[in-house]
Coordinates of C-alpha atoms and ligand atoms in Angstrom, one line a residue:
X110 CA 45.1 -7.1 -44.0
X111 CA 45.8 -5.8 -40.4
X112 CA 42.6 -6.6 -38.0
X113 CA 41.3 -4.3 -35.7
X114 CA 43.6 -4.3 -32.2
X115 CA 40.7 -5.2 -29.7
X116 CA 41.4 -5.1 -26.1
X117 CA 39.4 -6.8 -23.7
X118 CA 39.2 -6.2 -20.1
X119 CA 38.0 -8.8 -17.6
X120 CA 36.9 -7.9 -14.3
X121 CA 35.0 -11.2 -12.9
X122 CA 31.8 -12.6 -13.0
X123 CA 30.0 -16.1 -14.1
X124 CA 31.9 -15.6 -17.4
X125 CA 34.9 -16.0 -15.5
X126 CA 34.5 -18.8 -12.7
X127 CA 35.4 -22.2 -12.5
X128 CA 34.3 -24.9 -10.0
X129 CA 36.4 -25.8 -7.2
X130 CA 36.9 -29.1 -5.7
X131 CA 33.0 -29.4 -3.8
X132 CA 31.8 -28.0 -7.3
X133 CA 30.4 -24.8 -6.6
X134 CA 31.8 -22.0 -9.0
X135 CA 34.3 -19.5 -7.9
X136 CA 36.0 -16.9 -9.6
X137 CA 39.2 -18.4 -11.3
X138 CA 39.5 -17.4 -15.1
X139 CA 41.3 -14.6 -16.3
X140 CA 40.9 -12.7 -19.7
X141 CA 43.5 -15.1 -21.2
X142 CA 41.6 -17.6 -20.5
X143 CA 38.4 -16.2 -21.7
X144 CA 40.2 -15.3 -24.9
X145 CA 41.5 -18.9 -25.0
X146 CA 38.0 -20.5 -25.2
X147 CA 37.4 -18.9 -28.3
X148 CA 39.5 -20.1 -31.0
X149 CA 37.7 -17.7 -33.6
X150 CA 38.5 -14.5 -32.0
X151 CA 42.1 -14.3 -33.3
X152 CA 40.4 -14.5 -37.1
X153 CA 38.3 -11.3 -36.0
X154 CA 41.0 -9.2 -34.3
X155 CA 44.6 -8.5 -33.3
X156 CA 43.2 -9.3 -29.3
X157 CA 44.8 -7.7 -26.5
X158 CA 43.8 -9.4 -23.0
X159 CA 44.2 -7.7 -19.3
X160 CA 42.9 -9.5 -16.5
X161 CA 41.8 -6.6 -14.3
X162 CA 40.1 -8.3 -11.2
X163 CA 38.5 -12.2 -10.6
X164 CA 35.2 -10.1 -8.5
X165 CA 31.8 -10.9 -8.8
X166 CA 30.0 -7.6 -10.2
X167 CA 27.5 -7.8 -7.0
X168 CA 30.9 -6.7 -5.2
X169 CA 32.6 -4.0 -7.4
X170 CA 32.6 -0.2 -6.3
X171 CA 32.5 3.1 -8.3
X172 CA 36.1 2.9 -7.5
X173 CA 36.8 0.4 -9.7
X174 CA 34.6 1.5 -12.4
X175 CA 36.1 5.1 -12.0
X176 CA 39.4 3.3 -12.2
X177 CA 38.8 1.6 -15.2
X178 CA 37.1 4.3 -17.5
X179 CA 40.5 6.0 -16.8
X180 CA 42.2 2.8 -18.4
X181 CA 39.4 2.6 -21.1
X182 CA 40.5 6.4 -22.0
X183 CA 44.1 5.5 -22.1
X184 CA 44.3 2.9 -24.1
X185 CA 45.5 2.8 -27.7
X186 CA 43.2 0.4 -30.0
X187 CA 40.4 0.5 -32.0
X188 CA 37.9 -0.9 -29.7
X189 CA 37.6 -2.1 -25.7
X190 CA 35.4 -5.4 -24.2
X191 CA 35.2 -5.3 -21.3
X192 CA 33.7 -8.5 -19.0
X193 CA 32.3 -8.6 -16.0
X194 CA 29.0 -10.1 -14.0
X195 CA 25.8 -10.0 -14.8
X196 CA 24.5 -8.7 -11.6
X197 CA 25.6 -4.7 -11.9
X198 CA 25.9 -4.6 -15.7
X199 CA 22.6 -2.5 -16.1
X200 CA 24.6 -0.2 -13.4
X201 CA 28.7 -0.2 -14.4
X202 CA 27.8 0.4 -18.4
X203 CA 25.8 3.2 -17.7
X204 CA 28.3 4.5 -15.1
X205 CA 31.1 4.1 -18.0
X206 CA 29.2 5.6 -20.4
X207 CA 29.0 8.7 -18.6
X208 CA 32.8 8.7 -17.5
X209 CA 34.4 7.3 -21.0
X210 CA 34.4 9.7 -23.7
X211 CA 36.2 8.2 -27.0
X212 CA 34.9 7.5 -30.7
X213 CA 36.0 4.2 -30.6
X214 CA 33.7 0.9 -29.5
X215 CA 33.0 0.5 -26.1
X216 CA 31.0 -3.0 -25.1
X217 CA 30.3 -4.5 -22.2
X218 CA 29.1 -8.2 -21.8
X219 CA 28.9 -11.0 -19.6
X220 CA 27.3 -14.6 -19.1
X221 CA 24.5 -16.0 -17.5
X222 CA 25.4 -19.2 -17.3
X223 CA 28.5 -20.0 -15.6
X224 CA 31.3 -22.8 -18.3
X225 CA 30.3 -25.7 -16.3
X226 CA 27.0 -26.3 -17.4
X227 CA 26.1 -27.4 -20.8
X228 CA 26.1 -24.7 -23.3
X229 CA 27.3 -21.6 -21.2
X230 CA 26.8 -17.9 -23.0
X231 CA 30.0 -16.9 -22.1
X232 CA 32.0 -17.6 -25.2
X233 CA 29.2 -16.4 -27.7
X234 CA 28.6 -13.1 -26.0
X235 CA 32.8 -12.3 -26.1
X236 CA 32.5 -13.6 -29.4
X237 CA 29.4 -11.5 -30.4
X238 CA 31.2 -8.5 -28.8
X239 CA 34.0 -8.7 -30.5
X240 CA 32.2 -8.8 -33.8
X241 CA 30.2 -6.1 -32.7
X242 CA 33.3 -4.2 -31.9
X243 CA 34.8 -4.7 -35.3
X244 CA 31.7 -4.0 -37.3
X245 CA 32.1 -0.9 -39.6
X246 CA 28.1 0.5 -38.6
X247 CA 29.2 0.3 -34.5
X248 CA 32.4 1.7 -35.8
X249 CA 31.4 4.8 -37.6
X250 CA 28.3 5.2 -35.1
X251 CA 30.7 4.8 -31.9
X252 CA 30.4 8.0 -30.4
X253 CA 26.4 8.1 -31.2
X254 CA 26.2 4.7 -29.3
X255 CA 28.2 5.5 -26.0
X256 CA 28.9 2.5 -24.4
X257 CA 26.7 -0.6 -25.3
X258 CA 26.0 -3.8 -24.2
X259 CA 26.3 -7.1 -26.2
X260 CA 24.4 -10.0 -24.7
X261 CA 22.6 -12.8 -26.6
X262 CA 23.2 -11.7 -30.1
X263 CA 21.5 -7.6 -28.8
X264 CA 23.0 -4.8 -28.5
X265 CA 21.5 -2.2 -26.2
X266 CA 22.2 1.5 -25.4
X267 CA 24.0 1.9 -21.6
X268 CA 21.5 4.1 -20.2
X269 CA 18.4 2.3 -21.0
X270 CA 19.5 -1.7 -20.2
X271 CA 17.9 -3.5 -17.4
X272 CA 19.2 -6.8 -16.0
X273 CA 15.2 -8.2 -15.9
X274 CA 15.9 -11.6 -14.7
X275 CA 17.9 -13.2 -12.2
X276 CA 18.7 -16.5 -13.9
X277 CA 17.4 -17.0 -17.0
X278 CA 19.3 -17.0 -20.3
X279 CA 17.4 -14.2 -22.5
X280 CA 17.8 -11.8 -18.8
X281 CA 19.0 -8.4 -20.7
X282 CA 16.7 -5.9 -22.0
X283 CA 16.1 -2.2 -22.7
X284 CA 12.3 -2.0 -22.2
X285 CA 11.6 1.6 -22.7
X286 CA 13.7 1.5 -26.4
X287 CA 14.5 -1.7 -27.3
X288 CA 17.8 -3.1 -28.9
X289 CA 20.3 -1.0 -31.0
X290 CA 21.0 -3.3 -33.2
X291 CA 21.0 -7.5 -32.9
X292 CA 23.4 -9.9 -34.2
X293 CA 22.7 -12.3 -37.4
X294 CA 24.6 -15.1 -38.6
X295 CA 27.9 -12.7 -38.5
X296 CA 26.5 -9.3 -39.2
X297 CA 25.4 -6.5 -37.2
X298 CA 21.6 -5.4 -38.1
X299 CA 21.3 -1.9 -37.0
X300 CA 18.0 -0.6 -35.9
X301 CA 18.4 2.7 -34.2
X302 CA 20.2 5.3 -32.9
X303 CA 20.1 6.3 -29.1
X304 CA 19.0 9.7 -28.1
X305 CA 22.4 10.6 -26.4
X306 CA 21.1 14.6 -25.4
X307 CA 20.7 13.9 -21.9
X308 CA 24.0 11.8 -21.4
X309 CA 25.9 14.5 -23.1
X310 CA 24.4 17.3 -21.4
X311 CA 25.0 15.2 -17.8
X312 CA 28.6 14.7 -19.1
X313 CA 28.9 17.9 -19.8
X314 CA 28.3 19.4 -16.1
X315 CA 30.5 16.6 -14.8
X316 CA 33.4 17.7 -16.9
X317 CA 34.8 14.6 -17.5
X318 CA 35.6 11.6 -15.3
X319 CA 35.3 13.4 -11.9
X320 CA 38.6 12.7 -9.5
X321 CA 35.8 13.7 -5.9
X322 CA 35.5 10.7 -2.7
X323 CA 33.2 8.3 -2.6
X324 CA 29.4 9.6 -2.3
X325 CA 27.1 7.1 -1.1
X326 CA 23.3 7.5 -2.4
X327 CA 20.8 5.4 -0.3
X328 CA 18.4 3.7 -2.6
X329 CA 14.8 3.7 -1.0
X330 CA 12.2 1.9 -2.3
X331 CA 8.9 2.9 -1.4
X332 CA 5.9 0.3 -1.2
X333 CA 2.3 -0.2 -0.3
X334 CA 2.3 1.8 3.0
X335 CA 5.7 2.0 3.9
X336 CA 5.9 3.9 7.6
X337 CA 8.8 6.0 7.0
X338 CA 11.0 4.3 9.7
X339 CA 14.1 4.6 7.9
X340 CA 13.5 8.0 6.1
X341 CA 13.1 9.9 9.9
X342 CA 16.4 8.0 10.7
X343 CA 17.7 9.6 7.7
X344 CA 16.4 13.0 8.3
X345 CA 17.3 12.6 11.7
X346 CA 20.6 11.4 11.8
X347 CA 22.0 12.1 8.3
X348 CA 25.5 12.7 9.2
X349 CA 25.7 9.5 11.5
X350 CA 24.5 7.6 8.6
X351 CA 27.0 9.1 5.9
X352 CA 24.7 8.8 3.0
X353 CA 25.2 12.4 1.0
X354 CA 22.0 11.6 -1.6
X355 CA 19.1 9.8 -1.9
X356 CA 17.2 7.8 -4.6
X357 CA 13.5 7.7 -3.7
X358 CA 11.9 4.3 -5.9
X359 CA 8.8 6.5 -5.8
X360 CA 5.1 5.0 -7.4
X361 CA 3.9 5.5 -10.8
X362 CA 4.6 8.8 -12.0
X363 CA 5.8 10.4 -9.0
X364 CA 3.9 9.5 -6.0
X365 CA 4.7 8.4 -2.4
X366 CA 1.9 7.1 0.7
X367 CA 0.6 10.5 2.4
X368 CA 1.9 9.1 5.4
X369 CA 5.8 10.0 4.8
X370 CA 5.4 12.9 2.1
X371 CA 6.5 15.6 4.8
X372 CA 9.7 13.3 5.4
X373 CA 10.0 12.8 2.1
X374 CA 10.1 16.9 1.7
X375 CA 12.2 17.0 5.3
X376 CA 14.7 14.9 3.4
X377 CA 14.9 16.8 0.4
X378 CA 15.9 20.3 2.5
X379 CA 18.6 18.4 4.1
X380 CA 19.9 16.2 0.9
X381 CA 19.6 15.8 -2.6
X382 CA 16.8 13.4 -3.4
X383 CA 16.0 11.9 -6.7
X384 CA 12.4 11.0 -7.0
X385 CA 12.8 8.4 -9.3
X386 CA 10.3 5.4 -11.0
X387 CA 9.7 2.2 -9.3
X388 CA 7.9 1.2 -12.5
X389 CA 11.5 0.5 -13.8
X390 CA 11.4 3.4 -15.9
X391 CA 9.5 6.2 -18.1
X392 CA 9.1 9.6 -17.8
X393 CA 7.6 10.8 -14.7
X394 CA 4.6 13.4 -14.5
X395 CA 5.0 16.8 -13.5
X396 CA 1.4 18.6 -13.2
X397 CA -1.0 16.1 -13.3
X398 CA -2.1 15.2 -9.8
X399 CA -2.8 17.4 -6.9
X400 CA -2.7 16.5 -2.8
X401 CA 0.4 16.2 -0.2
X402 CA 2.0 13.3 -1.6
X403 CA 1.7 14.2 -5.7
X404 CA 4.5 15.5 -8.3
X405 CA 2.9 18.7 -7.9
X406 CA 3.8 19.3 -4.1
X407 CA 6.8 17.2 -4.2
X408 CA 8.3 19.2 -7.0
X409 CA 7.5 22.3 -5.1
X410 CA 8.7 20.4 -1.7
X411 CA 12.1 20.2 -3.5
X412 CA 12.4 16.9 -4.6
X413 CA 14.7 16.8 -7.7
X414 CA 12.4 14.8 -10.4
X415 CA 14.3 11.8 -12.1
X416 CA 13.1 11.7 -15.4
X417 CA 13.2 8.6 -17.4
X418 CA 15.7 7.2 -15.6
X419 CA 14.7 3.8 -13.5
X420 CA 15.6 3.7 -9.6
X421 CA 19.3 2.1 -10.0
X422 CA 20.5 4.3 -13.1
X423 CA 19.3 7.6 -11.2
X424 CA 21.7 6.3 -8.1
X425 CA 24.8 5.7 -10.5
X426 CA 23.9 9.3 -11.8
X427 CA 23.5 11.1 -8.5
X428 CA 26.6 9.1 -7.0
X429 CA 28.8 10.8 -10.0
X430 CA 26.9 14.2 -9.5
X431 CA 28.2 14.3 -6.0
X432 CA 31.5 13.1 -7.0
X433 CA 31.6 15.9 -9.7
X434 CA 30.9 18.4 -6.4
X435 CA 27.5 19.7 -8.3
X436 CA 25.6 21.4 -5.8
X437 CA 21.5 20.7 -5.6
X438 CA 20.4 23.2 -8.5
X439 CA 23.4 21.8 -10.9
X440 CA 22.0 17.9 -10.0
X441 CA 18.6 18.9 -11.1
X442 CA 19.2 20.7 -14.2
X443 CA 21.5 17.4 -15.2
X444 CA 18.3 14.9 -14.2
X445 CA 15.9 17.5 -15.8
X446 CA 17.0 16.7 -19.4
X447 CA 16.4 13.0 -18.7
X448 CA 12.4 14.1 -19.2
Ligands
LIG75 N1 27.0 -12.9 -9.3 C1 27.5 -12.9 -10.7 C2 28.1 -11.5 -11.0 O1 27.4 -10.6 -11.2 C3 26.4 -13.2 -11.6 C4 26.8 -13.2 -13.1 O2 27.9 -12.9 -13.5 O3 25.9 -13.4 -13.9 O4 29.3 -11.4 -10.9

């Protein structure tokens, strides 16, 4: 029987470090070694592993990622694992899934607990991935799934996965929809399908994996009266700054304090501003509340509403907008179908 060729792809991250000589971890191990730590792999699949970078996923750019959904497309195997940190996970997968377009398996996983300590997750979620990469439901259902993440036995869509805790074991969730599928004794359990219309229609208008310069997007997160400081810098000094977007972490279902709703508006004449939920996702209102610093008049001020999508997953999307070269109109219609 020939096994499925998997190739995995490590980038870095706890999964990958080792301690050094004073015994705090660094980043050592490569994907050979990776593979090497889990004897069982080779039963599973024909394994292929490339060592790709030895970075923690705090420090990887949309370079990278762009880079490597351009290997990811070129590759000729029957299913791709990539590993990386924990850190950006919620960020890179979703940033994949809207660059890699194949009908083959596309997981990402990681570890939160680095191979020192006793009982790391590191060999179990490359394990788990790799199952889940060579299971006949994921296989048939690839393109429906779009990129997913494996971690602790769950599998969970790109776009709606949240890194929820900073250290703990269980820190991977997808609040708004809960897991795909989870893992049991060795077999997948599927329990839905994700709703893929608004990543579609978003890859769509990007037309593929766009080739455009780095855009940064400033992430602001607004909280109990916040003065606005840094948003009049912004609308002051825009070019001096170099940002090109903005993510606005706005309150419950579209709000910000009265105090900075006019820069808020300011901002969004000069840039394209996401108003996106702080909540950590959910659909944001629309025409519920009235006032200077509701949906209403920050809808009409121009603010382009970010639908379901939380704070750092509207960021990733506006960063590959601007990449794309989508002008202000083309950005909102994309956001528009995320509700
Ligand atoms: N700082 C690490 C990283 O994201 C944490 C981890 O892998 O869990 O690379």
């Amino acid at each position: 029987m020939t096994l499925p060729r998997i190739h995995i792809l490590a980038l870095g991250g706890t999964i990958a470090t080792a301690p050094d000589a004073s015994g705090a971890m660094q980043m050592g191990l490569g994907a050979d070694d990776l593979v090497a730590a889990v004897p069982l792999l080779a039963r599973l699949a024909d394994i292929r592993a490339e060592t790709v970078s030895r970075v923690g996923s705090h420090s990887l750019s949309f370079d990278q990622i762009h880079a490597l959904a351009q290997k990811i497309m070129s590759l000729d195997v029957d299913g791709v694992v990539v590993t990386q940190g924990t850190d950006t996970l919620e960020e890179t997968s979703f940033l994949l899934d809207l660059l890699v377009e194949r009908d083959i398996p596309v997981i990402v996983t990681a570890a939160m607990r680095n191979p020192a300590l006793t009982s790391p997750d590191g060999p179990g979620n490359l394990l788990a991935a790799v199952r889940v990469a060579c299971d006949g439901w994921v296989k048939v259902h690839a393109k429906a799934l779009g990129v997913v993440v494996v971690m602790l036995d769950e599998i969970y869509a790109a776009s709606d996965v949240l890194k929820i805790h900073p250290t703990r074991l269980n820190a991977f969730a997808s609040p708004q929809t809960g897991p795909l599928a989870v893992l049991v004794e060795e077999r997948v359990v599927p329990l839905s399908l994700p709703v893929r219309a608004p990543v579609e229609a978003a890859r769509k208008r990007l037309g593929g994996a766009p080739e455009g310069r780095e855009q940064p997007v400033a992430l602001l997160w607004l909280g109990l009266d916040e003065p606005g400081y840094i948003l009049e810098a912004m609308v002051d000094h825009r070019d001096q700054l170099g940002y090109r977007g903005v993510v606005v972490g706005a309150m419950g279902g579209g709000h910000v304090p009265e105090r900075v709703a006019s820069l808020v508006g300011q901002l969004a004449e000069i840039i394209p501003t996401v108003v996106s939920p702080r909540a950590g996702g959910g659909p944001l209102l629309r025409q519920t509340y009235g006032g200077p610093s509701s949906e209403i008049a920050l809808r009409k001020a121009g603010l382009i509403w970010g639908g379901r999508l939380n704070p750092l997953k509207a960021r990733v999307l506006l960063q590959t907008c601007l990449r794309a070269g989508l002008d202000r109109s083309a950005i909102a219609e994309v956001f528009d179908v995320f509700g």
